[in-house]
């Protein structure tokens, strides 16, 4: 299983970015796809997870209402639309996958993309 994340960059506070994570190698019909982030000197932080079989996302409180996750099944790609970005959203964002249901802990994810840096300036 390979995950390839893209779309990070530098944006001013209040701006938007869209991240993409292309998955390949296996069928993801029963997987949960997730986004995590890690700011410098901090632990991985859960952002959102979406089980493929329900397509019902679960968001962290810190991003709910600002971030939206979606899946393009034809392209096996998961997107993270990030609006109203804040400086505290600055981090390396990782997409991840696990064979099973929703989970908010990064240690329960088996497959990881390489990470993409999001920097929000004030």
PDB file of C-alpha atoms in Angstrom:
ATOM      1  CA  UNK A   1       0.000   0.000   0.000  1.00  0.00           C
ATOM      2  CA  UNK A   2       1.362   3.362  -1.020  1.00  0.00           C
ATOM      3  CA  UNK A   3       0.046   6.759  -0.050  1.00  0.00           C
ATOM      4  CA  UNK A   4       1.204   9.926  -1.749  1.00  0.00           C
ATOM      5  CA  UNK A   5       0.259  13.241  -0.173  1.00  0.00           C
ATOM      6  CA  UNK A   6       0.435  16.591  -1.915  1.00  0.00           C
ATOM      7  CA  UNK A   7      -0.942  20.112  -1.796  1.00  0.00           C
ATOM      8  CA  UNK A   8       0.833  21.728   1.119  1.00  0.00           C
ATOM      9  CA  UNK A   9       2.274  25.210   0.998  1.00  0.00           C
ATOM     10  CA  UNK A  10       2.380  28.658   2.539  1.00  0.00           C
ATOM     11  CA  UNK A  11      -0.855  30.551   3.082  1.00  0.00           C
ATOM     12  CA  UNK A  12      -1.938  33.559   5.096  1.00  0.00           C
ATOM     13  CA  UNK A  13      -4.259  33.205   8.035  1.00  0.00           C
ATOM     14  CA  UNK A  14      -7.836  32.975   6.848  1.00  0.00           C
ATOM     15  CA  UNK A  15      -6.819  31.368   3.591  1.00  0.00           C
ATOM     16  CA  UNK A  16      -7.455  27.920   2.176  1.00  0.00           C
ATOM     17  CA  UNK A  17      -5.520  24.924   0.953  1.00  0.00           C
ATOM     18  CA  UNK A  18      -6.544  21.549  -0.388  1.00  0.00           C
ATOM     19  CA  UNK A  19      -4.475  18.489   0.342  1.00  0.00           C
ATOM     20  CA  UNK A  20      -4.693  15.299  -1.670  1.00  0.00           C
ATOM     21  CA  UNK A  21      -3.665  11.760  -0.834  1.00  0.00           C
ATOM     22  CA  UNK A  22      -3.483   9.242  -3.661  1.00  0.00           C
ATOM     23  CA  UNK A  23      -3.698   5.616  -2.601  1.00  0.00           C
ATOM     24  CA  UNK A  24      -2.490   2.646  -4.590  1.00  0.00           C
ATOM     25  CA  UNK A  25      -1.564  -0.961  -4.161  1.00  0.00           C
ATOM     26  CA  UNK A  26      -4.646  -2.462  -2.546  1.00  0.00           C
ATOM     27  CA  UNK A  27      -8.394  -2.159  -2.464  1.00  0.00           C
ATOM     28  CA  UNK A  28      -9.463   0.301   0.170  1.00  0.00           C
ATOM     29  CA  UNK A  29     -13.116  -0.576   0.343  1.00  0.00           C
ATOM     30  CA  UNK A  30     -12.911  -1.654   4.000  1.00  0.00           C
ATOM     31  CA  UNK A  31     -10.203   0.728   5.105  1.00  0.00           C
ATOM     32  CA  UNK A  32     -10.328   3.869   7.153  1.00  0.00           C
ATOM     33  CA  UNK A  33      -8.419   6.821   5.756  1.00  0.00           C
ATOM     34  CA  UNK A  34      -7.169   9.473   8.073  1.00  0.00           C
ATOM     35  CA  UNK A  35      -5.288  12.729   8.228  1.00  0.00           C
ATOM     36  CA  UNK A  36      -2.919  13.567  11.041  1.00  0.00           C
ATOM     37  CA  UNK A  37      -0.590  16.464  11.570  1.00  0.00           C
ATOM     38  CA  UNK A  38       2.568  17.059  13.500  1.00  0.00           C
ATOM     39  CA  UNK A  39       3.793  20.482  14.504  1.00  0.00           C
ATOM     40  CA  UNK A  40       7.470  20.996  15.411  1.00  0.00           C
ATOM     41  CA  UNK A  41       8.260  19.466  18.762  1.00  0.00           C
ATOM     42  CA  UNK A  42       4.798  17.990  19.177  1.00  0.00           C
ATOM     43  CA  UNK A  43       3.175  14.591  18.889  1.00  0.00           C
ATOM     44  CA  UNK A  44       1.006  13.480  16.013  1.00  0.00           C
ATOM     45  CA  UNK A  45      -2.407  15.085  16.245  1.00  0.00           C
ATOM     46  CA  UNK A  46      -5.562  13.554  14.846  1.00  0.00           C
ATOM     47  CA  UNK A  47      -7.333  15.704  12.245  1.00  0.00           C
ATOM     48  CA  UNK A  48     -10.019  13.594  10.593  1.00  0.00           C
ATOM     49  CA  UNK A  49     -10.833   9.988   9.732  1.00  0.00           C
ATOM     50  CA  UNK A  50     -13.283   8.573   7.240  1.00  0.00           C
ATOM     51  CA  UNK A  51     -14.144   4.877   6.990  1.00  0.00           C
ATOM     52  CA  UNK A  52     -14.615   3.900   3.368  1.00  0.00           C
ATOM     53  CA  UNK A  53     -17.578   1.639   4.094  1.00  0.00           C
ATOM     54  CA  UNK A  54     -19.598   4.376   5.800  1.00  0.00           C
ATOM     55  CA  UNK A  55     -18.099   7.522   4.262  1.00  0.00           C
ATOM     56  CA  UNK A  56     -18.975   9.292   7.494  1.00  0.00           C
ATOM     57  CA  UNK A  57     -16.087  11.469   8.607  1.00  0.00           C
ATOM     58  CA  UNK A  58     -15.133  12.216  12.163  1.00  0.00           C
ATOM     59  CA  UNK A  59     -13.287  15.469  12.783  1.00  0.00           C
ATOM     60  CA  UNK A  60     -11.132  16.703  15.596  1.00  0.00           C
ATOM     61  CA  UNK A  61     -12.764  19.556  17.502  1.00  0.00           C
ATOM     62  CA  UNK A  62      -9.946  21.859  16.475  1.00  0.00           C
ATOM     63  CA  UNK A  63     -10.829  21.607  12.771  1.00  0.00           C
ATOM     64  CA  UNK A  64     -14.537  20.812  12.731  1.00  0.00           C
ATOM     65  CA  UNK A  65     -16.414  23.350  10.657  1.00  0.00           C
ATOM     66  CA  UNK A  66     -13.259  24.519   8.869  1.00  0.00           C
ATOM     67  CA  UNK A  67     -11.897  21.333   7.285  1.00  0.00           C
ATOM     68  CA  UNK A  68     -13.766  18.971   4.986  1.00  0.00           C
ATOM     69  CA  UNK A  69     -12.666  15.520   3.884  1.00  0.00           C
ATOM     70  CA  UNK A  70     -13.867  13.829   0.732  1.00  0.00           C
ATOM     71  CA  UNK A  71     -13.052  10.763  -1.313  1.00  0.00           C
ATOM     72  CA  UNK A  72     -12.849  10.301  -5.048  1.00  0.00           C
ATOM     73  CA  UNK A  73     -13.496   6.589  -5.348  1.00  0.00           C
ATOM     74  CA  UNK A  74     -12.661   6.442  -9.021  1.00  0.00           C
ATOM     75  CA  UNK A  75      -9.224   7.919  -8.396  1.00  0.00           C
ATOM     76  CA  UNK A  76      -8.711   6.304  -4.971  1.00  0.00           C
ATOM     77  CA  UNK A  77      -7.822   9.724  -3.657  1.00  0.00           C
ATOM     78  CA  UNK A  78      -8.827  11.427  -0.434  1.00  0.00           C
ATOM     79  CA  UNK A  79      -8.918  15.208  -0.234  1.00  0.00           C
ATOM     80  CA  UNK A  80      -8.725  17.539   2.735  1.00  0.00           C
ATOM     81  CA  UNK A  81     -10.146  20.980   2.076  1.00  0.00           C
ATOM     82  CA  UNK A  82      -8.858  23.366   4.713  1.00  0.00           C
ATOM     83  CA  UNK A  83     -10.567  26.732   5.066  1.00  0.00           C
ATOM     84  CA  UNK A  84     -10.190  29.588   7.530  1.00  0.00           C
ATOM     85  CA  UNK A  85      -6.679  28.454   8.290  1.00  0.00           C
ATOM     86  CA  UNK A  86      -5.014  29.625  11.478  1.00  0.00           C
ATOM     87  CA  UNK A  87      -1.331  29.858  12.410  1.00  0.00           C
ATOM     88  CA  UNK A  88      -1.864  26.982  14.833  1.00  0.00           C
ATOM     89  CA  UNK A  89      -2.741  24.771  11.854  1.00  0.00           C
ATOM     90  CA  UNK A  90       0.905  24.945  10.798  1.00  0.00           C
ATOM     91  CA  UNK A  91       2.278  21.394  10.694  1.00  0.00           C
ATOM     92  CA  UNK A  92       3.337  18.545   8.500  1.00  0.00           C
ATOM     93  CA  UNK A  93       0.161  16.802   7.403  1.00  0.00           C
ATOM     94  CA  UNK A  94       0.133  13.058   6.876  1.00  0.00           C
ATOM     95  CA  UNK A  95      -2.448  10.823   5.300  1.00  0.00           C
ATOM     96  CA  UNK A  96      -2.739   7.352   6.702  1.00  0.00           C
ATOM     97  CA  UNK A  97      -4.758   4.187   6.259  1.00  0.00           C
ATOM     98  CA  UNK A  98      -5.755   1.282   8.414  1.00  0.00           C
ATOM     99  CA  UNK A  99      -7.592  -1.939   7.713  1.00  0.00           C
ATOM    100  CA  UNK A 100     -10.571  -1.537   9.961  1.00  0.00           C
ATOM    101  CA  UNK A 101     -12.919   0.994  11.439  1.00  0.00           C
ATOM    102  CA  UNK A 102     -12.533   4.535  12.629  1.00  0.00           C
ATOM    103  CA  UNK A 103      -9.698   5.253  15.054  1.00  0.00           C
ATOM    104  CA  UNK A 104      -8.227   8.543  16.212  1.00  0.00           C
ATOM    105  CA  UNK A 105      -4.875   7.255  17.412  1.00  0.00           C
ATOM    106  CA  UNK A 106      -2.035   7.384  14.926  1.00  0.00           C
ATOM    107  CA  UNK A 107      -0.445   4.211  16.315  1.00  0.00           C
ATOM    108  CA  UNK A 108      -3.360   2.208  14.948  1.00  0.00           C
ATOM    109  CA  UNK A 109      -2.691   3.213  11.352  1.00  0.00           C
ATOM    110  CA  UNK A 110      -0.587   0.853   9.277  1.00  0.00           C
ATOM    111  CA  UNK A 111       0.175   2.852   6.155  1.00  0.00           C
ATOM    112  CA  UNK A 112       1.478   6.401   5.916  1.00  0.00           C
ATOM    113  CA  UNK A 113       2.182   8.928   3.232  1.00  0.00           C
ATOM    114  CA  UNK A 114       5.332  11.003   3.266  1.00  0.00           C
ATOM    115  CA  UNK A 115       3.780  14.156   4.701  1.00  0.00           C
ATOM    116  CA  UNK A 116       3.230  17.582   3.234  1.00  0.00           C
ATOM    117  CA  UNK A 117       4.062  20.843   5.000  1.00  0.00           C
ATOM    118  CA  UNK A 118       1.381  23.432   5.632  1.00  0.00           C
ATOM    119  CA  UNK A 119       2.532  26.813   6.901  1.00  0.00           C
ATOM    120  CA  UNK A 120       0.006  29.452   7.916  1.00  0.00           C
ATOM    121  CA  UNK A 121       1.393  32.930   8.446  1.00  0.00           C
ATOM    122  CA  UNK A 122      -0.250  35.451  10.738  1.00  0.00           C
TER     123      UNK A 122
END
